[in-house]
């Protein structure tokens, strides 16, 4: 069988491609808006174009005899989605609808979708299960939740096995070349401050958590990729699957703890972290329950936080050669 990987030239997509390429025939569709062609391994064909281009999709699905799709392409910046909701709905929802329409028309029977813990909003629970109510706080989170509904409804109507994978806080890299280039998550944000010889910032230390800073579930991008391999196998053998699964480690780490590890790994001698006011809309704690993915896919995360930070730092230094060792 052949899998189409949309967004395969991006940060997460290139890790999924690297792992799935060992098992399956692949073709990547990416408009390279944030992706890079040189992230793809040799032998994996890249079609440059958008998931909004229906004619192109029909051609790719037919030319490559695609039987399954992993839809990772999307826009992911929460703050930008607040300023440009129409753009986010077009890219993330219209893009997905166009792709599903093409997939149903071409008789594709397996569909995996990149969702996000952003669908939960501000969950007031110790561990977030897939049954925790979804109340997204941003247009970005809304597009992911609407996307899950579209995927499930299409799967039921068109005999497609489906899985929506809710990633928690993704970090790390399999190699320096594949590292995240965006500065939207905690780890690269701290790297950026250190490089500028500025103090890392912690937003709020008066949350009801053990050290007062926010707690999140950080998961290595290699673990995210291996969960896709497991999910793809499951969908191939279970035509009626309709899965919604958290992907996390099931363990929280606080912002202060993460910053401490980053300072240690980078050997920073710059100014110590400063604590400011809370940011609006930041939940105190968001940690995944990972029981369902363990039961459904026999999968669990293998990498710890230090490995995530070390591998992300190797990627940062590759792209910022002036940074001292
Ligand atoms: N990085 C995270 O922490 C995180 C967490 C939860 C969910 N996600 C989701 O995972 C997916 C991938 O995120 P990422 O971190 O790899 O981001 P990324 O920006 O590195 O990757 C997105 C890829 O999709 C491509 N793309 C964007 N719009 C496209 C379009 N219309 N047609 C074709 N290709 C298009 C980009 O060029 C890029 O290669 C996104 O859907 C994101 O919402 C990411």
PDB file of C-alpha atoms in Angstrom, residues 13-227:
ATOM      1  CA  UNK A  13       5.966  15.295   9.227  1.00  0.00           C
ATOM      2  CA  UNK A  14       9.627  14.657   8.378  1.00  0.00           C
ATOM      3  CA  UNK A  15       9.990  12.487  11.493  1.00  0.00           C
ATOM      4  CA  UNK A  16       6.872  10.516  10.534  1.00  0.00           C
ATOM      5  CA  UNK A  17       8.217  10.095   6.992  1.00  0.00           C
ATOM      6  CA  UNK A  18      11.617   8.922   8.284  1.00  0.00           C
ATOM      7  CA  UNK A  19      10.001   6.176  10.382  1.00  0.00           C
ATOM      8  CA  UNK A  20       7.214   5.111   8.010  1.00  0.00           C
ATOM      9  CA  UNK A  21       9.586   4.959   5.026  1.00  0.00           C
ATOM     10  CA  UNK A  22      11.107   1.833   6.585  1.00  0.00           C
ATOM     11  CA  UNK A  23       7.760   0.014   6.347  1.00  0.00           C
ATOM     12  CA  UNK A  24       5.622   1.526   3.589  1.00  0.00           C
ATOM     13  CA  UNK A  25       5.709   3.183   0.160  1.00  0.00           C
ATOM     14  CA  UNK A  26       5.226   6.925   0.638  1.00  0.00           C
ATOM     15  CA  UNK A  27       4.519  10.101  -1.299  1.00  0.00           C
ATOM     16  CA  UNK A  28       4.688  13.548   0.327  1.00  0.00           C
ATOM     17  CA  UNK A  29       2.523  16.551  -0.517  1.00  0.00           C
ATOM     18  CA  UNK A  30       3.749  19.823   0.960  1.00  0.00           C
ATOM     19  CA  UNK A  31       3.429  23.449  -0.130  1.00  0.00           C
ATOM     20  CA  UNK A  32       6.761  24.230   1.610  1.00  0.00           C
ATOM     21  CA  UNK A  33       5.175  27.228   3.362  1.00  0.00           C
ATOM     22  CA  UNK A  34       7.059  26.235   6.515  1.00  0.00           C
ATOM     23  CA  UNK A  35       8.567  22.920   5.384  1.00  0.00           C
ATOM     24  CA  UNK A  36      11.896  22.167   3.701  1.00  0.00           C
ATOM     25  CA  UNK A  37      12.404  19.688   0.860  1.00  0.00           C
ATOM     26  CA  UNK A  38      15.834  18.664   2.169  1.00  0.00           C
ATOM     27  CA  UNK A  39      14.214  17.171   5.278  1.00  0.00           C
ATOM     28  CA  UNK A  40      12.993  14.241   3.173  1.00  0.00           C
ATOM     29  CA  UNK A  41      15.017  11.065   2.805  1.00  0.00           C
ATOM     30  CA  UNK A  42      16.194  10.023  -0.651  1.00  0.00           C
ATOM     31  CA  UNK A  43      13.675   8.004  -2.613  1.00  0.00           C
ATOM     32  CA  UNK A  44      10.536   9.570  -1.100  1.00  0.00           C
ATOM     33  CA  UNK A  45       8.792  11.579  -3.839  1.00  0.00           C
ATOM     34  CA  UNK A  46       7.716  15.138  -2.986  1.00  0.00           C
ATOM     35  CA  UNK A  47       4.828  16.870  -4.721  1.00  0.00           C
ATOM     36  CA  UNK A  48       4.939  20.609  -4.048  1.00  0.00           C
ATOM     37  CA  UNK A  49       1.418  21.995  -3.702  1.00  0.00           C
ATOM     38  CA  UNK A  50      -1.449  22.687  -1.354  1.00  0.00           C
ATOM     39  CA  UNK A  51      -4.091  20.402   0.134  1.00  0.00           C
ATOM     40  CA  UNK A  52      -6.527  23.070  -1.043  1.00  0.00           C
ATOM     41  CA  UNK A  53      -5.768  22.169  -4.680  1.00  0.00           C
ATOM     42  CA  UNK A  54      -8.400  19.524  -5.509  1.00  0.00           C
ATOM     43  CA  UNK A  55      -7.139  18.842  -9.047  1.00  0.00           C
ATOM     44  CA  UNK A  56      -3.626  18.236  -7.787  1.00  0.00           C
ATOM     45  CA  UNK A  57      -4.944  15.933  -5.029  1.00  0.00           C
ATOM     46  CA  UNK A  58      -6.923  13.834  -7.521  1.00  0.00           C
ATOM     47  CA  UNK A  59      -3.808  13.486  -9.668  1.00  0.00           C
ATOM     48  CA  UNK A  60      -1.510  12.521  -6.769  1.00  0.00           C
ATOM     49  CA  UNK A  61      -3.965   9.974  -5.339  1.00  0.00           C
ATOM     50  CA  UNK A  62      -4.383   8.346  -8.768  1.00  0.00           C
ATOM     51  CA  UNK A  63      -0.749   8.529  -9.957  1.00  0.00           C
ATOM     52  CA  UNK A  64       0.589   6.974  -6.759  1.00  0.00           C
ATOM     53  CA  UNK A  65      -2.337   4.589  -6.160  1.00  0.00           C
ATOM     54  CA  UNK A  66      -2.669   5.988  -2.635  1.00  0.00           C
ATOM     55  CA  UNK A  67      -4.501   3.722  -0.173  1.00  0.00           C
ATOM     56  CA  UNK A  68      -3.929   5.636   3.072  1.00  0.00           C
ATOM     57  CA  UNK A  69      -3.382   9.262   4.114  1.00  0.00           C
ATOM     58  CA  UNK A  70      -1.577  10.817   7.081  1.00  0.00           C
ATOM     59  CA  UNK A  71      -2.708  14.452   7.175  1.00  0.00           C
ATOM     60  CA  UNK A  72      -0.113  16.469   9.056  1.00  0.00           C
ATOM     61  CA  UNK A  73      -0.101  19.681   6.977  1.00  0.00           C
ATOM     62  CA  UNK A  74      -1.567  22.636   8.794  1.00  0.00           C
ATOM     63  CA  UNK A  75      -1.023  26.000  10.388  1.00  0.00           C
ATOM     64  CA  UNK A  76      -0.250  25.796  14.087  1.00  0.00           C
ATOM     65  CA  UNK A  77       0.347  29.184  15.696  1.00  0.00           C
ATOM     66  CA  UNK A  78      -2.242  29.894  18.364  1.00  0.00           C
ATOM     67  CA  UNK A  79      -1.659  33.671  18.524  1.00  0.00           C
ATOM     68  CA  UNK A  80      -1.718  34.034  14.722  1.00  0.00           C
ATOM     69  CA  UNK A  81      -4.994  32.089  14.620  1.00  0.00           C
ATOM     70  CA  UNK A  82      -6.584  34.715  16.886  1.00  0.00           C
ATOM     71  CA  UNK A  83      -5.552  37.466  14.447  1.00  0.00           C
ATOM     72  CA  UNK A  84      -6.324  35.493  11.269  1.00  0.00           C
ATOM     73  CA  UNK A  85      -9.188  33.093  12.020  1.00  0.00           C
ATOM     74  CA  UNK A  86     -10.421  32.991   8.420  1.00  0.00           C
ATOM     75  CA  UNK A  87      -6.967  31.969   7.197  1.00  0.00           C
ATOM     76  CA  UNK A  88      -6.766  29.229   9.843  1.00  0.00           C
ATOM     77  CA  UNK A  89     -10.220  27.887   9.001  1.00  0.00           C
ATOM     78  CA  UNK A  90      -9.332  27.911   5.290  1.00  0.00           C
ATOM     79  CA  UNK A  91      -5.989  26.155   5.691  1.00  0.00           C
ATOM     80  CA  UNK A  92      -6.925  23.714   8.447  1.00  0.00           C
ATOM     81  CA  UNK A  93     -10.630  23.047   7.854  1.00  0.00           C
ATOM     82  CA  UNK A  94     -11.190  23.764   4.132  1.00  0.00           C
ATOM     83  CA  UNK A  95      -7.844  22.079   3.419  1.00  0.00           C
ATOM     84  CA  UNK A  96      -8.927  18.973   5.327  1.00  0.00           C
ATOM     85  CA  UNK A  97     -12.407  18.948   3.763  1.00  0.00           C
ATOM     86  CA  UNK A  98     -10.894  19.180   0.269  1.00  0.00           C
ATOM     87  CA  UNK A  99      -8.503  16.354   1.062  1.00  0.00           C
ATOM     88  CA  UNK A 100     -11.256  14.145   2.523  1.00  0.00           C
ATOM     89  CA  UNK A 101     -13.449  14.770  -0.518  1.00  0.00           C
ATOM     90  CA  UNK A 102     -10.607  13.705  -2.815  1.00  0.00           C
ATOM     91  CA  UNK A 103      -9.839  10.713  -0.573  1.00  0.00           C
ATOM     92  CA  UNK A 104     -13.461   9.530  -0.544  1.00  0.00           C
ATOM     93  CA  UNK A 105     -13.647   9.978  -4.323  1.00  0.00           C
ATOM     94  CA  UNK A 106     -10.482   7.927  -4.823  1.00  0.00           C
ATOM     95  CA  UNK A 107     -11.624   5.139  -2.483  1.00  0.00           C
ATOM     96  CA  UNK A 108      -8.914   5.737   0.139  1.00  0.00           C
ATOM     97  CA  UNK A 109      -9.756   3.584   3.155  1.00  0.00           C
ATOM     98  CA  UNK A 110      -7.390   4.837   5.880  1.00  0.00           C
ATOM     99  CA  UNK A 111      -6.998   8.339   7.261  1.00  0.00           C
ATOM    100  CA  UNK A 112      -4.810   9.601  10.101  1.00  0.00           C
ATOM    101  CA  UNK A 113      -5.189  13.191  11.302  1.00  0.00           C
ATOM    102  CA  UNK A 114      -2.809  15.422  13.314  1.00  0.00           C
ATOM    103  CA  UNK A 115      -4.900  16.894  16.096  1.00  0.00           C
ATOM    104  CA  UNK A 116      -3.722  18.661  19.220  1.00  0.00           C
ATOM    105  CA  UNK A 117      -4.178  18.916  22.972  1.00  0.00           C
ATOM    106  CA  UNK A 118      -5.377  22.449  22.120  1.00  0.00           C
ATOM    107  CA  UNK A 119      -8.836  20.892  21.581  1.00  0.00           C
ATOM    108  CA  UNK A 120      -9.190  20.576  25.387  1.00  0.00           C
ATOM    109  CA  UNK A 121      -8.673  24.265  26.224  1.00  0.00           C
ATOM    110  CA  UNK A 122      -8.367  24.666  30.029  1.00  0.00           C
ATOM    111  CA  UNK A 123      -9.047  21.166  31.358  1.00  0.00           C
ATOM    112  CA  UNK A 124      -9.509  21.157  35.132  1.00  0.00           C
ATOM    113  CA  UNK A 125      -8.397  17.553  35.683  1.00  0.00           C
ATOM    114  CA  UNK A 126      -5.234  15.818  36.835  1.00  0.00           C
ATOM    115  CA  UNK A 127      -4.964  13.669  33.706  1.00  0.00           C
ATOM    116  CA  UNK A 128      -6.760  14.597  30.484  1.00  0.00           C
ATOM    117  CA  UNK A 129      -8.556  11.613  28.989  1.00  0.00           C
ATOM    118  CA  UNK A 130     -10.007  11.552  25.489  1.00  0.00           C
ATOM    119  CA  UNK A 131     -13.449  11.875  27.130  1.00  0.00           C
ATOM    120  CA  UNK A 132     -12.538  15.117  28.923  1.00  0.00           C
ATOM    121  CA  UNK A 133     -14.822  17.798  27.400  1.00  0.00           C
ATOM    122  CA  UNK A 134     -13.266  19.703  24.497  1.00  0.00           C
ATOM    123  CA  UNK A 135     -13.527  23.480  24.902  1.00  0.00           C
ATOM    124  CA  UNK A 136     -10.813  24.990  22.681  1.00  0.00           C
ATOM    125  CA  UNK A 137      -9.681  28.502  23.557  1.00  0.00           C
ATOM    126  CA  UNK A 138      -8.386  29.630  20.168  1.00  0.00           C
ATOM    127  CA  UNK A 139      -9.415  29.440  16.513  1.00  0.00           C
ATOM    128  CA  UNK A 140      -6.439  27.077  16.072  1.00  0.00           C
ATOM    129  CA  UNK A 141      -7.876  24.643  18.640  1.00  0.00           C
ATOM    130  CA  UNK A 142     -11.328  25.012  17.073  1.00  0.00           C
ATOM    131  CA  UNK A 143      -9.983  24.053  13.638  1.00  0.00           C
ATOM    132  CA  UNK A 144      -8.461  20.900  15.126  1.00  0.00           C
ATOM    133  CA  UNK A 145     -11.714  19.925  16.870  1.00  0.00           C
ATOM    134  CA  UNK A 146     -13.800  20.635  13.774  1.00  0.00           C
ATOM    135  CA  UNK A 147     -11.211  18.615  11.850  1.00  0.00           C
ATOM    136  CA  UNK A 148     -11.714  15.613  14.125  1.00  0.00           C
ATOM    137  CA  UNK A 149     -15.479  15.782  13.559  1.00  0.00           C
ATOM    138  CA  UNK A 150     -14.998  15.970   9.779  1.00  0.00           C
ATOM    139  CA  UNK A 151     -12.622  13.015   9.824  1.00  0.00           C
ATOM    140  CA  UNK A 152     -14.921  10.831  11.950  1.00  0.00           C
ATOM    141  CA  UNK A 153     -18.065  11.679   9.971  1.00  0.00           C
ATOM    142  CA  UNK A 154     -16.343  11.036   6.637  1.00  0.00           C
ATOM    143  CA  UNK A 155     -14.910   7.778   7.926  1.00  0.00           C
ATOM    144  CA  UNK A 156     -18.362   6.536   8.912  1.00  0.00           C
ATOM    145  CA  UNK A 157     -20.014   7.605   5.665  1.00  0.00           C
ATOM    146  CA  UNK A 158     -17.274   6.369   3.313  1.00  0.00           C
ATOM    147  CA  UNK A 159     -15.984   3.189   5.009  1.00  0.00           C
ATOM    148  CA  UNK A 160     -12.687   4.771   5.998  1.00  0.00           C
ATOM    149  CA  UNK A 161     -10.758   3.667   9.076  1.00  0.00           C
ATOM    150  CA  UNK A 162      -9.774   6.858  10.909  1.00  0.00           C
ATOM    151  CA  UNK A 163      -7.627   8.074  13.779  1.00  0.00           C
ATOM    152  CA  UNK A 164      -7.260  11.579  15.205  1.00  0.00           C
ATOM    153  CA  UNK A 165      -4.049  11.856  17.181  1.00  0.00           C
ATOM    154  CA  UNK A 166      -3.994  14.582  19.842  1.00  0.00           C
ATOM    155  CA  UNK A 167      -0.347  15.571  20.275  1.00  0.00           C
ATOM    156  CA  UNK A 168       0.623  17.163  23.568  1.00  0.00           C
ATOM    157  CA  UNK A 169       3.802  19.344  23.763  1.00  0.00           C
ATOM    158  CA  UNK A 170       6.128  18.130  21.041  1.00  0.00           C
ATOM    159  CA  UNK A 171       9.895  18.678  21.443  1.00  0.00           C
ATOM    160  CA  UNK A 172      13.264  17.254  20.405  1.00  0.00           C
ATOM    161  CA  UNK A 173      14.546  15.890  17.098  1.00  0.00           C
ATOM    162  CA  UNK A 174      15.836  12.618  15.668  1.00  0.00           C
ATOM    163  CA  UNK A 175      18.793  14.510  14.204  1.00  0.00           C
ATOM    164  CA  UNK A 176      19.956  18.119  14.233  1.00  0.00           C
ATOM    165  CA  UNK A 177      18.868  18.517  10.583  1.00  0.00           C
ATOM    166  CA  UNK A 178      15.233  17.638  11.392  1.00  0.00           C
ATOM    167  CA  UNK A 179      14.863  19.948  14.411  1.00  0.00           C
ATOM    168  CA  UNK A 180      11.963  22.395  14.785  1.00  0.00           C
ATOM    169  CA  UNK A 181      12.768  25.757  13.227  1.00  0.00           C
ATOM    170  CA  UNK A 182       9.854  27.662  14.724  1.00  0.00           C
ATOM    171  CA  UNK A 183      10.175  29.586  17.977  1.00  0.00           C
ATOM    172  CA  UNK A 184       6.662  28.982  19.296  1.00  0.00           C
ATOM    173  CA  UNK A 185       7.273  26.424  22.033  1.00  0.00           C
ATOM    174  CA  UNK A 186       9.023  26.701  25.392  1.00  0.00           C
ATOM    175  CA  UNK A 187      12.300  24.975  24.465  1.00  0.00           C
ATOM    176  CA  UNK A 188      13.220  27.064  21.377  1.00  0.00           C
ATOM    177  CA  UNK A 189      11.889  30.208  23.096  1.00  0.00           C
ATOM    178  CA  UNK A 190      14.384  29.711  25.935  1.00  0.00           C
ATOM    179  CA  UNK A 191      17.189  28.954  23.436  1.00  0.00           C
ATOM    180  CA  UNK A 192      16.436  32.232  21.690  1.00  0.00           C
ATOM    181  CA  UNK A 193      16.684  34.203  24.946  1.00  0.00           C
ATOM    182  CA  UNK A 194      19.949  32.510  25.891  1.00  0.00           C
ATOM    183  CA  UNK A 195      21.446  33.214  22.479  1.00  0.00           C
ATOM    184  CA  UNK A 196      20.585  36.907  22.886  1.00  0.00           C
ATOM    185  CA  UNK A 197      22.162  36.826  26.382  1.00  0.00           C
ATOM    186  CA  UNK A 198      18.764  37.656  27.847  1.00  0.00           C
ATOM    187  CA  UNK A 199      17.135  36.067  30.902  1.00  0.00           C
ATOM    188  CA  UNK A 200      14.650  33.248  30.125  1.00  0.00           C
ATOM    189  CA  UNK A 201      11.124  34.296  31.077  1.00  0.00           C
ATOM    190  CA  UNK A 202       8.704  32.307  33.183  1.00  0.00           C
ATOM    191  CA  UNK A 203       5.095  33.473  32.976  1.00  0.00           C
ATOM    192  CA  UNK A 204       3.529  33.070  36.422  1.00  0.00           C
ATOM    193  CA  UNK A 205       4.745  31.200  39.493  1.00  0.00           C
ATOM    194  CA  UNK A 206       1.504  31.347  41.466  1.00  0.00           C
ATOM    195  CA  UNK A 207      -0.360  28.479  39.774  1.00  0.00           C
ATOM    196  CA  UNK A 208      -1.743  25.663  41.958  1.00  0.00           C
ATOM    197  CA  UNK A 209       1.145  23.343  40.974  1.00  0.00           C
ATOM    198  CA  UNK A 210       4.040  21.999  43.101  1.00  0.00           C
ATOM    199  CA  UNK A 211       6.472  24.811  42.161  1.00  0.00           C
ATOM    200  CA  UNK A 212       3.840  27.350  41.085  1.00  0.00           C
ATOM    201  CA  UNK A 213       4.730  27.243  37.355  1.00  0.00           C
ATOM    202  CA  UNK A 214       2.625  25.664  34.608  1.00  0.00           C
ATOM    203  CA  UNK A 215       2.872  21.919  34.065  1.00  0.00           C
ATOM    204  CA  UNK A 216       2.809  20.330  30.598  1.00  0.00           C
ATOM    205  CA  UNK A 217       3.281  16.913  29.021  1.00  0.00           C
ATOM    206  CA  UNK A 218       6.364  17.084  26.770  1.00  0.00           C
ATOM    207  CA  UNK A 219       6.717  14.281  24.249  1.00  0.00           C
ATOM    208  CA  UNK A 220       9.646  13.552  21.937  1.00  0.00           C
ATOM    209  CA  UNK A 221       8.899  13.951  18.229  1.00  0.00           C
ATOM    210  CA  UNK A 222      10.408  10.498  17.617  1.00  0.00           C
ATOM    211  CA  UNK A 223       7.749   9.084  19.934  1.00  0.00           C
ATOM    212  CA  UNK A 224       5.088  11.040  18.046  1.00  0.00           C
ATOM    213  CA  UNK A 225       6.398   9.422  14.843  1.00  0.00           C
ATOM    214  CA  UNK A 226       6.403   5.896  16.268  1.00  0.00           C
ATOM    215  CA  UNK A 227       2.791   6.382  17.382  1.00  0.00           C
TER     216      UNK A 227
END
